[in-house]
CSV table of C-alpha atoms and ligand atoms in Angstrom, one decimal:
chain,number,residue,atom,x,y,z
A,176,MET,CA,-8.4,-15.2,-37.0
A,177,THR,CA,-5.1,-14.0,-35.6
A,178,LYS,CA,-4.2,-15.9,-32.4
A,179,ILE,CA,-2.4,-13.1,-30.6
A,180,VAL,CA,-2.7,-12.3,-26.9
A,181,GLY,CA,-2.5,-8.5,-26.3
A,182,ILE,CA,-1.5,-7.3,-22.8
A,183,VAL,CA,-2.1,-3.7,-21.9
A,184,GLY,CA,0.3,-2.6,-19.2
A,185,ALA,CA,3.7,-3.9,-18.4
A,186,GLY,CA,3.5,-3.7,-14.6
A,187,ALA,CA,3.8,-6.6,-12.2
A,188,ALA,CA,0.6,-8.2,-13.4
A,189,GLY,CA,1.1,-7.6,-17.2
A,190,LEU,CA,4.7,-8.9,-17.1
A,191,MET,CA,3.7,-12.1,-15.3
A,192,ALA,CA,0.8,-12.6,-17.6
A,193,ALA,CA,3.0,-11.9,-20.7
A,194,GLY,CA,5.7,-14.4,-19.5
A,195,ARG,CA,3.1,-17.1,-18.7
A,196,ALA,CA,1.1,-16.8,-21.9
A,197,ALA,CA,4.3,-16.8,-24.0
A,198,SER,CA,5.7,-19.7,-22.1
A,199,LEU,CA,2.6,-21.7,-23.1
A,200,GLY,CA,3.4,-21.0,-26.8
A,201,LYS,CA,1.1,-18.0,-27.4
A,202,THR,CA,2.2,-15.0,-29.6
A,203,VAL,CA,2.2,-12.2,-27.1
A,204,ILE,CA,2.3,-8.4,-27.7
A,205,VAL,CA,2.7,-6.1,-24.6
A,206,PHE,CA,1.5,-2.6,-25.0
A,207,GLU,CA,3.0,-0.2,-22.5
A,208,LYS,CA,2.6,3.5,-22.5
A,209,ASN,CA,5.9,4.2,-20.7
A,210,SER,CA,9.2,3.9,-22.3
A,211,ARG,CA,10.1,1.0,-20.0
A,212,ALA,CA,8.3,-1.8,-18.2
A,213,GLY,CA,7.7,-2.2,-14.4
A,214,LYS,CA,8.2,1.5,-13.5
A,215,LYS,CA,6.1,1.0,-10.3
A,216,ILE,CA,8.0,-2.1,-9.3
A,217,LEU,CA,11.1,0.1,-9.0
A,218,ILE,CA,9.6,2.2,-6.2
A,219,THR,CA,8.1,-0.6,-4.3
A,220,GLY,CA,9.3,-1.3,-0.7
A,221,LYS,CA,11.3,2.0,-0.8
A,222,GLY,CA,13.3,0.6,-3.7
A,223,ARG,CA,13.8,-2.8,-2.1
A,224,CYS,CA,10.5,-4.4,-3.3
A,225,ASN,CA,8.7,-6.4,-0.7
A,226,VAL,CA,7.8,-9.0,-3.4
A,227,THR,CA,5.6,-11.3,-1.4
A,228,ASN,CA,4.9,-12.6,2.2
A,229,ASN,CA,6.2,-16.0,3.4
A,230,CYS,CA,3.0,-16.9,5.3
A,231,SER,CA,0.4,-19.6,5.3
A,232,MET,CA,-2.6,-19.6,2.9
A,233,GLU,CA,-4.8,-18.7,5.8
A,234,ASP,CA,-2.7,-15.6,6.7
A,235,LEU,CA,-2.5,-14.7,3.0
A,236,MET,CA,-6.3,-14.6,2.8
A,237,ALA,CA,-6.6,-12.7,6.1
A,238,ASN,CA,-4.3,-10.0,4.7
A,239,ILE,CA,-6.4,-9.4,1.7
A,240,PRO,CA,-9.4,-7.4,3.1
A,241,GLY,CA,-10.5,-6.3,-0.3
A,242,ASN,CA,-12.4,-9.2,-1.9
A,243,GLY,CA,-9.8,-11.8,-0.8
A,244,LYS,CA,-12.3,-14.7,-1.5
A,245,PHE,CA,-12.4,-13.8,-5.1
A,246,LEU,CA,-8.6,-14.7,-5.3
A,247,TYR,CA,-9.0,-18.1,-3.8
A,248,SER,CA,-8.9,-20.0,-7.1
A,249,SER,CA,-6.2,-17.8,-8.5
A,250,LEU,CA,-4.0,-18.2,-5.4
A,251,ASN,CA,-4.5,-22.0,-5.6
A,252,LYS,CA,-2.8,-21.8,-9.1
A,253,PHE,CA,0.0,-19.4,-8.1
A,254,ASN,CA,0.5,-18.3,-4.6
A,255,ASN,CA,3.2,-16.6,-2.4
A,256,ILE,CA,5.3,-19.8,-2.3
A,257,ASP,CA,5.1,-19.9,-6.1
A,258,VAL,CA,6.2,-16.2,-6.2
A,259,MET,CA,9.3,-17.0,-4.2
A,260,ASP,CA,10.1,-20.2,-6.3
A,261,PHE,CA,9.6,-18.1,-9.4
A,262,PHE,CA,12.2,-15.4,-8.5
A,263,GLU,CA,14.7,-18.0,-7.0
A,264,ASN,CA,14.5,-19.8,-10.4
A,265,TYR,CA,15.2,-16.5,-12.1
A,266,ASN,CA,18.4,-16.1,-10.1
A,267,VAL,CA,17.0,-13.5,-7.7
A,268,PRO,CA,17.8,-14.9,-4.2
A,269,LEU,CA,15.3,-13.8,-1.6
A,270,ARG,CA,15.4,-13.1,2.1
A,271,THR,CA,12.5,-13.2,4.6
A,272,GLU,CA,12.4,-10.4,7.1
A,273,ARG,CA,10.2,-9.3,10.0
A,274,GLY,CA,6.5,-10.0,9.5
A,275,ASN,CA,7.4,-12.6,6.9
A,276,ARG,CA,8.0,-9.9,4.3
A,277,VAL,CA,10.1,-11.2,1.4
A,278,PHE,CA,12.7,-9.0,-0.3
A,279,PRO,CA,15.4,-9.7,-2.9
A,280,GLU,CA,18.7,-10.4,-1.1
A,281,SER,CA,20.2,-7.6,-3.2
A,282,ASP,CA,17.7,-5.1,-1.8
A,283,ARG,CA,17.2,-3.9,-5.4
A,284,SER,CA,13.7,-3.8,-6.8
A,285,ASN,CA,15.2,-3.5,-10.2
A,286,ASP,CA,16.2,-7.2,-9.9
A,287,ILE,CA,12.6,-8.2,-9.6
A,288,ALA,CA,11.6,-6.0,-12.6
A,289,LYS,CA,14.4,-7.4,-14.7
A,290,ALA,CA,13.6,-11.0,-13.8
A,291,LEU,CA,9.9,-10.5,-15.0
A,292,ILE,CA,11.1,-8.8,-18.2
A,293,ARG,CA,13.5,-11.8,-18.8
A,294,TYR,CA,10.6,-14.2,-18.2
A,295,ALA,CA,8.4,-12.4,-20.7
A,296,GLU,CA,11.0,-11.6,-23.4
A,297,GLY,CA,12.8,-14.9,-23.0
A,298,ASN,CA,9.6,-16.7,-23.9
A,299,GLY,CA,9.2,-14.5,-26.9
A,300,ALA,CA,6.8,-11.8,-25.8
A,301,LYS,CA,7.1,-8.6,-27.9
A,302,PHE,CA,7.0,-5.2,-26.1
A,303,ILE,CA,5.8,-2.1,-27.8
A,304,TYR,CA,6.7,0.9,-25.6
A,305,ARG,CA,5.2,4.4,-25.7
A,306,SER,CA,2.0,2.8,-27.0
A,307,PRO,CA,-1.0,3.9,-24.8
A,308,VAL,CA,-4.0,1.9,-25.6
A,309,LYS,CA,-7.2,3.9,-25.8
A,310,GLU,CA,-9.8,1.4,-26.7
A,311,ILE,CA,-10.5,-2.4,-26.7
A,312,LEU,CA,-12.1,-3.4,-29.9
A,313,VAL,CA,-15.0,-5.9,-29.7
A,314,ASP,CA,-16.9,-7.8,-32.3
A,315,ASN,CA,-20.0,-9.7,-31.5
A,316,GLY,CA,-19.3,-9.8,-27.8
A,317,CYS,CA,-15.7,-11.1,-28.5
A,318,VAL,CA,-12.5,-9.1,-28.2
A,319,SER,CA,-11.0,-8.4,-31.7
A,320,GLY,CA,-8.2,-6.0,-31.0
A,321,VAL,CA,-6.9,-2.7,-29.5
A,322,LYS,CA,-6.7,0.8,-30.8
A,323,LEU,CA,-3.8,3.0,-29.6
A,324,GLU,CA,-3.8,6.7,-28.9
A,325,ASN,CA,-2.3,7.2,-32.3
A,326,ASN,CA,-5.2,5.3,-33.9
A,327,ASP,CA,-3.0,2.3,-34.8
A,328,VAL,CA,-5.1,-0.9,-34.6
A,329,TYR,CA,-3.9,-4.3,-33.6
A,330,GLU,CA,-5.9,-7.4,-34.3
A,331,LEU,CA,-5.9,-9.8,-31.3
A,332,SER,CA,-7.7,-12.9,-30.2
A,333,SER,CA,-7.6,-11.9,-26.5
A,334,VAL,CA,-6.6,-8.9,-24.3
A,335,ILE,CA,-5.4,-8.9,-20.8
A,336,LEU,CA,-6.1,-5.5,-19.1
A,337,ALA,CA,-3.4,-4.9,-16.6
A,338,THR,CA,-3.3,-1.2,-16.4
A,339,GLY,CA,-3.2,-1.0,-12.6
A,340,GLY,CA,-5.1,1.4,-10.3
A,341,MET,CA,-4.8,5.1,-9.9
A,342,SER,CA,-2.1,5.6,-7.3
A,343,TYR,CA,1.3,7.2,-8.0
A,344,GLN,CA,0.1,8.2,-11.5
A,345,ILE,CA,3.6,9.2,-12.4
A,346,THR,CA,4.4,5.5,-12.9
A,347,GLY,CA,1.7,5.2,-15.6
A,348,SER,CA,-1.3,4.0,-13.6
A,349,THR,CA,-3.8,6.6,-14.4
A,350,GLY,CA,-7.0,4.6,-14.5
A,351,ASP,CA,-7.1,4.1,-18.3
A,352,GLY,CA,-8.2,0.5,-17.9
A,353,TYR,CA,-11.2,1.5,-15.8
A,354,ARG,CA,-12.5,3.7,-18.6
A,355,MET,CA,-11.9,1.1,-21.3
A,356,ALA,CA,-13.6,-1.6,-19.3
A,357,GLN,CA,-16.5,0.7,-18.4
A,358,GLN,CA,-17.0,1.4,-22.2
A,359,LEU,CA,-17.5,-2.3,-22.6
A,360,GLY,CA,-20.2,-2.4,-19.8
A,361,HIS,CA,-18.1,-3.4,-16.9
A,362,THR,CA,-18.9,-1.8,-13.5
A,363,LEU,CA,-16.3,0.3,-11.7
A,364,ILE,CA,-16.4,0.1,-7.9
A,365,PRO,CA,-15.3,3.6,-7.0
A,366,PRO,CA,-11.6,3.8,-6.6
A,367,LYS,CA,-10.5,4.9,-3.1
A,368,PRO,CA,-7.0,5.5,-1.7
A,369,SER,CA,-5.7,2.7,0.5
A,370,LEU,CA,-2.4,2.3,2.4
A,371,VAL,CA,-2.4,6.1,2.5
A,372,PRO,CA,-1.1,8.9,4.7
A,373,LEU,CA,-3.8,10.5,6.9
A,374,GLU,CA,-4.8,14.2,7.4
A,375,THR,CA,-5.7,15.2,10.9
A,376,ARG,CA,-8.0,17.8,12.4
A,377,GLU,CA,-5.3,18.8,14.9
A,378,LYS,CA,-3.1,21.4,13.3
A,379,TRP,CA,-0.2,21.0,15.9
A,380,VAL,CA,1.1,18.0,13.8
A,381,ALA,CA,2.7,20.7,11.5
A,382,ASP,CA,4.9,21.8,14.4
A,383,ALA,CA,6.3,18.3,14.6
A,384,GLN,CA,6.6,17.8,10.9
A,385,GLY,CA,9.6,15.7,9.8
A,386,LEU,CA,9.7,13.9,13.2
A,387,ALA,CA,9.9,10.2,12.8
A,388,LEU,CA,9.0,8.1,15.8
A,389,LYS,CA,10.3,4.6,16.1
A,390,ASN,CA,8.7,2.0,18.4
A,391,VAL,CA,5.5,3.9,19.4
A,392,GLY,CA,2.2,2.2,19.9
A,393,LEU,CA,-0.8,3.0,17.8
A,394,THR,CA,-4.5,2.1,18.4
A,395,VAL,CA,-7.0,3.1,15.9
A,396,TYR,CA,-10.8,3.5,16.4
A,397,ASP,CA,-13.2,3.9,13.4
A,398,ASN,CA,-15.7,6.8,13.5
A,399,LYS,CA,-18.2,4.6,15.3
A,400,GLY,CA,-15.6,4.2,18.2
A,401,THR,CA,-14.8,0.5,17.4
A,402,LYS,CA,-11.2,-0.4,18.0
A,403,VAL,CA,-10.0,-1.6,14.5
A,404,TYR,CA,-6.2,-1.7,14.7
A,405,HIS,CA,-3.3,-2.0,17.1
A,406,ASP,CA,0.4,-2.1,16.4
A,407,GLN,CA,3.8,-0.9,17.5
A,408,GLY,CA,6.2,0.6,15.0
A,409,GLU,CA,7.3,3.6,13.0
A,410,MET,CA,5.4,6.7,12.1
A,411,LEU,CA,6.0,10.2,10.8
A,412,PHE,CA,4.5,13.6,11.5
A,413,THR,CA,4.0,15.7,8.4
A,414,HIS,CA,2.6,19.2,7.6
A,415,PHE,CA,-0.8,17.7,7.0
A,416,GLY,CA,-1.0,14.9,9.5
A,417,VAL,CA,0.7,11.5,9.8
A,418,SER,CA,2.4,9.0,7.5
A,419,GLY,CA,5.0,6.2,7.8
A,420,PRO,CA,4.8,2.4,7.7
A,421,MET,CA,2.5,1.9,10.6
A,422,ILE,CA,0.0,4.6,9.5
A,423,LEU,CA,-0.1,3.3,6.0
A,424,SER,CA,-1.0,-0.2,7.3
A,425,ALA,CA,-3.5,1.2,9.8
A,426,SER,CA,-5.3,3.3,7.1
A,427,ARG,CA,-6.7,0.2,5.4
A,428,HIS,CA,-8.6,-0.5,8.6
A,429,ILE,CA,-10.6,2.7,8.4
A,430,LEU,CA,-11.1,2.7,4.6
A,431,ASP,CA,-14.6,1.2,5.0
A,432,CYS,CA,-15.7,4.1,7.2
A,433,GLU,CA,-14.3,6.6,4.7
A,434,TYR,CA,-11.5,7.7,7.1
A,435,ALA,CA,-13.1,10.9,8.5
A,436,GLY,CA,-13.8,11.0,12.3
A,437,SER,CA,-11.6,8.0,13.0
A,438,VAL,CA,-9.3,8.4,16.0
A,439,LEU,CA,-5.5,7.5,16.2
A,440,VAL,CA,-4.3,7.1,19.7
A,441,ILE,CA,-0.5,7.2,19.9
A,442,ASP,CA,1.4,5.7,22.9
A,443,LEU,CA,4.7,7.5,23.0
A,444,LYS,CA,6.1,5.1,25.7
A,445,PRO,CA,4.6,1.7,24.9
A,446,ALA,CA,7.3,-0.2,26.9
A,447,LEU,CA,6.1,1.5,30.2
A,448,SER,CA,2.9,1.0,31.9
A,449,GLU,CA,1.1,4.2,33.1
A,450,GLU,CA,2.4,3.6,36.7
A,451,ALA,CA,6.0,3.0,35.4
A,452,LEU,CA,5.9,6.1,33.3
A,453,ASP,CA,4.6,8.1,36.2
A,454,LEU,CA,7.6,7.0,38.3
A,455,ARG,CA,9.9,7.9,35.4
A,456,VAL,CA,8.3,11.4,35.1
A,457,GLN,CA,8.7,11.7,38.9
A,458,ARG,CA,12.4,11.0,38.6
A,459,ASP,CA,12.8,13.5,35.8
A,460,PHE,CA,10.9,16.1,37.8
A,461,ALA,CA,13.1,15.5,40.8
A,462,LYS,CA,16.2,15.9,38.6
A,463,TYR,CA,14.9,19.2,37.2
A,464,ALA,CA,12.9,20.4,40.2
A,465,ARG,CA,14.3,23.9,40.1
A,466,LYS,CA,13.8,24.3,36.3
A,467,GLN,CA,10.8,25.5,34.5
A,468,PHE,CA,8.3,22.8,33.2
A,469,SER,CA,9.4,23.6,29.6
A,470,ASN,CA,13.0,22.6,30.5
A,471,SER,CA,12.1,19.3,32.1
A,472,LEU,CA,11.0,17.1,29.3
A,473,GLY,CA,14.3,16.8,27.4
A,474,ASP,CA,15.1,13.3,28.6
A,475,LEU,CA,11.6,12.0,27.8
A,476,LEU,CA,10.7,13.4,24.4
A,477,PRO,CA,12.2,14.4,21.1
A,478,LYS,CA,12.8,18.1,20.9
A,479,SER,CA,10.0,19.0,18.4
A,480,LEU,CA,7.3,17.3,20.4
A,481,ILE,CA,8.1,19.1,23.7
A,482,PRO,CA,6.2,22.4,22.8
A,483,VAL,CA,3.3,20.3,21.5
A,484,ILE,CA,3.1,18.2,24.7
A,485,ILE,CA,3.4,21.4,26.9
A,486,GLU,CA,0.6,23.1,25.0
A,487,LEU,CA,-1.7,20.0,25.2
A,488,SER,CA,-0.9,19.3,28.9
A,489,GLY,CA,-2.4,22.8,29.8
A,490,ILE,CA,0.5,23.2,32.3
A,491,ASP,CA,2.1,26.6,32.3
A,492,ARG,CA,5.4,26.2,30.5
A,493,GLU,CA,7.1,28.5,33.0
A,494,LYS,CA,5.8,26.8,36.1
A,495,PRO,CA,8.6,25.6,38.3
A,496,VAL,CA,8.7,21.8,38.2
A,497,HIS,CA,8.5,21.4,41.9
A,498,GLN,CA,5.2,23.2,41.9
A,499,ILE,CA,3.5,20.9,39.4
A,500,THR,CA,0.6,19.1,41.0
A,501,LYS,CA,-0.1,15.4,41.1
A,502,ALA,CA,-3.2,16.0,38.9
A,503,GLU,CA,-1.1,17.9,36.4
A,504,ARG,CA,1.5,15.1,36.3
A,505,ALA,CA,-1.2,12.5,35.8
A,506,LYS,CA,-2.5,14.5,32.9
A,507,LEU,CA,0.9,14.6,31.4
A,508,VAL,CA,1.4,10.9,31.8
A,509,SER,CA,-2.0,10.2,30.3
A,510,LEU,CA,-1.1,12.4,27.3
A,511,LEU,CA,2.1,10.5,26.8
A,512,LYS,CA,0.3,7.2,26.8
A,513,SER,CA,-2.5,8.3,24.7
A,514,LEU,CA,-1.9,11.2,22.3
A,515,LYS,CA,-5.0,11.5,20.3
A,516,LEU,CA,-5.4,12.6,16.7
A,517,THR,CA,-8.7,12.7,14.8
A,518,VAL,CA,-8.5,11.9,11.1
A,519,SER,CA,-10.1,14.5,8.8
A,520,LYS,CA,-9.5,12.6,5.6
A,521,ALA,CA,-7.0,10.5,3.6
A,522,ARG,CA,-4.5,12.0,1.4
A,523,PRO,CA,-5.4,12.0,-2.3
A,524,ILE,CA,-5.4,8.7,-4.3
A,525,ASP,CA,-2.2,9.7,-6.1
A,526,GLU,CA,-0.3,9.4,-2.7
A,527,ALA,CA,-1.8,6.0,-1.8
A,528,ILE,CA,0.2,2.9,-2.1
A,529,VAL,CA,-2.7,1.0,-3.6
A,530,THR,CA,-6.2,1.7,-5.0
A,531,ALA,CA,-9.0,0.0,-3.4
A,532,GLY,CA,-12.0,-0.4,-5.6
A,533,GLY,CA,-11.7,-1.2,-9.3
A,534,ILE,CA,-13.5,-3.4,-11.8
A,535,SER,CA,-16.2,-5.3,-10.1
A,536,THR,CA,-15.2,-9.0,-9.2
A,537,LYS,CA,-18.8,-10.0,-9.8
A,538,GLU,CA,-18.1,-9.6,-13.5
A,539,ILE,CA,-14.9,-11.6,-13.7
A,540,ASN,CA,-14.6,-15.3,-13.6
A,541,PRO,CA,-12.3,-16.0,-10.6
A,542,SER,CA,-10.7,-19.2,-12.0
A,543,THR,CA,-9.7,-17.7,-15.4
A,544,MET,CA,-9.8,-13.8,-14.8
A,545,GLU,CA,-12.0,-13.6,-17.9
A,546,SER,CA,-14.7,-11.0,-18.2
A,547,LYS,CA,-18.2,-12.5,-17.8
A,548,LEU,CA,-19.4,-9.8,-20.3
A,549,ILE,CA,-16.9,-9.9,-23.1
A,550,LYS,CA,-15.3,-13.1,-24.4
A,551,GLY,CA,-11.5,-12.9,-24.7
A,552,LEU,CA,-11.1,-10.0,-22.3
A,553,TYR,CA,-9.1,-10.7,-19.1
A,554,PHE,CA,-8.1,-8.7,-16.1
A,555,ALA,CA,-5.0,-8.9,-13.9
A,556,GLY,CA,-3.6,-6.9,-11.0
A,557,GLU,CA,-4.7,-3.7,-9.3
A,558,ILE,CA,-7.3,-2.9,-11.9
A,559,ILE,CA,-9.5,-5.5,-10.3
A,560,ASP,CA,-11.5,-4.5,-7.1
A,561,VAL,CA,-9.1,-6.4,-4.8
A,562,ASP,CA,-6.5,-5.0,-2.4
A,563,GLY,CA,-4.3,-6.2,0.5
A,564,TYR,CA,-2.5,-4.8,3.5
A,565,THR,CA,1.2,-3.9,3.4
A,566,GLY,CA,3.6,-6.8,3.6
A,567,GLY,CA,3.9,-8.0,0.0
A,568,PHE,CA,0.3,-8.9,-0.5
A,569,ASN,CA,-0.5,-6.5,-3.3
A,570,LEU,CA,2.3,-7.7,-5.5
A,571,THR,CA,1.2,-11.3,-4.7
A,572,ILE,CA,-2.3,-10.3,-6.0
A,573,ALA,CA,-0.7,-8.9,-9.1
A,574,PHE,CA,1.4,-12.0,-9.8
A,575,SER,CA,-1.3,-14.5,-9.0
A,576,THR,CA,-4.0,-12.8,-11.2
A,577,GLY,CA,-1.4,-12.2,-13.9
A,578,PHE,CA,-0.4,-15.8,-13.9
A,579,THR,CA,-4.0,-17.0,-14.0
A,580,ALA,CA,-4.9,-14.6,-16.8
A,581,GLY,CA,-1.8,-15.5,-18.8
A,582,THR,CA,-2.7,-19.2,-18.4
A,583,SER,CA,-6.2,-18.7,-19.6
A,584,ALA,CA,-5.9,-16.2,-22.4
B,619,FAD,C1,5.3,3.6,-3.5
B,619,FAD,C2,4.7,2.2,-3.6
B,619,FAD,C3,5.3,1.2,-2.9
B,619,FAD,C4,4.8,-0.1,-3.0
B,619,FAD,N1,5.4,-1.1,-2.3
B,619,FAD,C5,4.9,-2.3,-2.5
B,619,FAD,C6,5.6,-3.5,-1.8
B,619,FAD,O1,6.7,-3.3,-1.4
B,619,FAD,N2,5.0,-4.7,-1.9
B,619,FAD,C7,3.8,-4.9,-2.5
B,619,FAD,O2,3.3,-6.0,-2.5
B,619,FAD,N3,3.1,-3.9,-3.1
B,619,FAD,C8,3.7,-2.6,-3.1
B,619,FAD,N4,3.0,-1.6,-3.8
B,619,FAD,C9,1.8,-1.9,-4.5
B,619,FAD,C10,2.2,-2.6,-5.9
B,619,FAD,O3,3.2,-1.9,-6.5
B,619,FAD,C11,1.0,-2.6,-6.8
B,619,FAD,O4,-0.1,-3.1,-6.2
B,619,FAD,C12,1.3,-3.4,-8.1
B,619,FAD,O5,2.5,-2.9,-8.7
B,619,FAD,C13,0.2,-3.4,-9.1
B,619,FAD,O6,0.6,-4.0,-10.3
B,619,FAD,P1,-0.2,-3.9,-11.6
B,619,FAD,O7,0.6,-4.6,-12.6
B,619,FAD,O8,-1.6,-4.3,-11.4
B,619,FAD,O9,-0.2,-2.3,-11.9
B,619,FAD,P2,1.0,-1.2,-12.3
B,619,FAD,O10,2.2,-1.7,-11.6
B,619,FAD,O11,0.4,0.0,-11.9
B,619,FAD,O12,1.2,-1.4,-13.8
B,619,FAD,C14,0.3,-0.9,-14.8
B,619,FAD,C15,1.0,-0.6,-16.1
B,619,FAD,O13,0.0,-0.3,-17.1
B,619,FAD,C16,0.5,0.8,-17.8
B,619,FAD,N5,-0.6,1.4,-18.5
B,619,FAD,C17,-1.6,2.1,-17.9
B,619,FAD,N6,-2.5,2.5,-18.8
B,619,FAD,C18,-2.0,2.1,-20.0
B,619,FAD,C19,-2.5,2.2,-21.3
B,619,FAD,N7,-3.6,2.9,-21.6
B,619,FAD,N8,-1.8,1.7,-22.4
B,619,FAD,C20,-0.7,1.0,-22.1
B,619,FAD,N9,-0.2,0.9,-20.9
B,619,FAD,C21,-0.8,1.4,-19.8
B,619,FAD,C22,1.3,1.7,-16.9
B,619,FAD,O14,2.2,2.5,-17.5
B,619,FAD,C23,1.9,0.6,-15.9
B,619,FAD,O15,3.2,0.3,-16.4
B,619,FAD,C24,3.6,-0.3,-3.7
B,619,FAD,C25,3.0,0.8,-4.5
B,619,FAD,C26,3.5,2.0,-4.4
B,619,FAD,C27,2.9,3.1,-5.1
């Protein structure tokens, strides 16, 4: 029988798997439906690629809420430190930034993609581009090959399915692997958007669309009222709701309650206590005592938020500032410290950074990534029902599972 390892998908996981299997002397063919490898890698980290996180194993596990335990064995073989060593060895110097996030010093995600391609090609892996696989062929419970969309058949001794999830489908991750694995009896845990912008019930967000707020506080409550997240950072108002780094991170914490009904509380002035902010407002009100209320907030708020805050405060916009009551001022201060938004839903999965859900980890051997149902079938990357927070954890998952699958296949 031909001893060829086939890899379906040349993303982060597939490339790592290809390089690893080829470096161990295997004949490797990579099937990639795009005309190039690593298309998604190019858009990671806003084109800078947050390649991993320079943290302890404990922190690593804590940042993988989606079935992190399943990855224990795989991360013992190849973890975040190995990811850093790997790229440094491939002449991609790295830099650790805030939150232990690791980026290439060049700030170019293409350097990461190119290093992975060099690893695979340099060890002899062969790439066949524009070759969408449509079926995994199985004989007597063992993988025997793959069939492409054009009906070409390749005989293979093992196959690593690394087709990714369903987010940013333009990069090629359209869920093909889910269908192929399901056809072979695997269970698909329903894919859900994670690290995703959020739609809100409040329509006023549209009035502030395009406004990016830096250094605001955010506290998130799930739809049962439990506090699930708190951070300070950057967010963005959009025509549908909210987005930006802090919102994407927060979204994973309300995935399990299906998003709707969760409450986002924004602190527009996190550096000031309520009392300090009240004094600040009093100073502004003294300065603008003879103006109308609508003309008194310019020192305090970005322009596009002013009409929104006026409306929500219930204070007549034309009221002379010196006539504003203590109770009205207290309401304004409370609004600035806790501006509430209620989540109606997450944006569609295509707009999510990662797909939560995927092929059930119960049917995959965690130390080899081999299917427990089909001999010679392996999984790597986002196709598996695992997912992490933002901070380089999702690529780390892809590299670690890719390395493990490549070792075993
Ligand atoms: C905008 C954005 C920014 C991100 N930034 C970061 C970041 O900075 N840090 C981080 O850790 N994570 C980040 N992620 C998440 C990370 O990119 C993914 O988790 C990771 O790339 C998944 O790798 P993968 O190899 O499993 O899947 P993919 O990268 O999705 O690769 C799958 C490949 O399989 C191919 N394929 C699919 N079906 C077939 C088929 N039938 N036949 C042949 N080929 C097929 C696809 O074309 C694709 O090339 C980001 C994601 C997005 C969308």
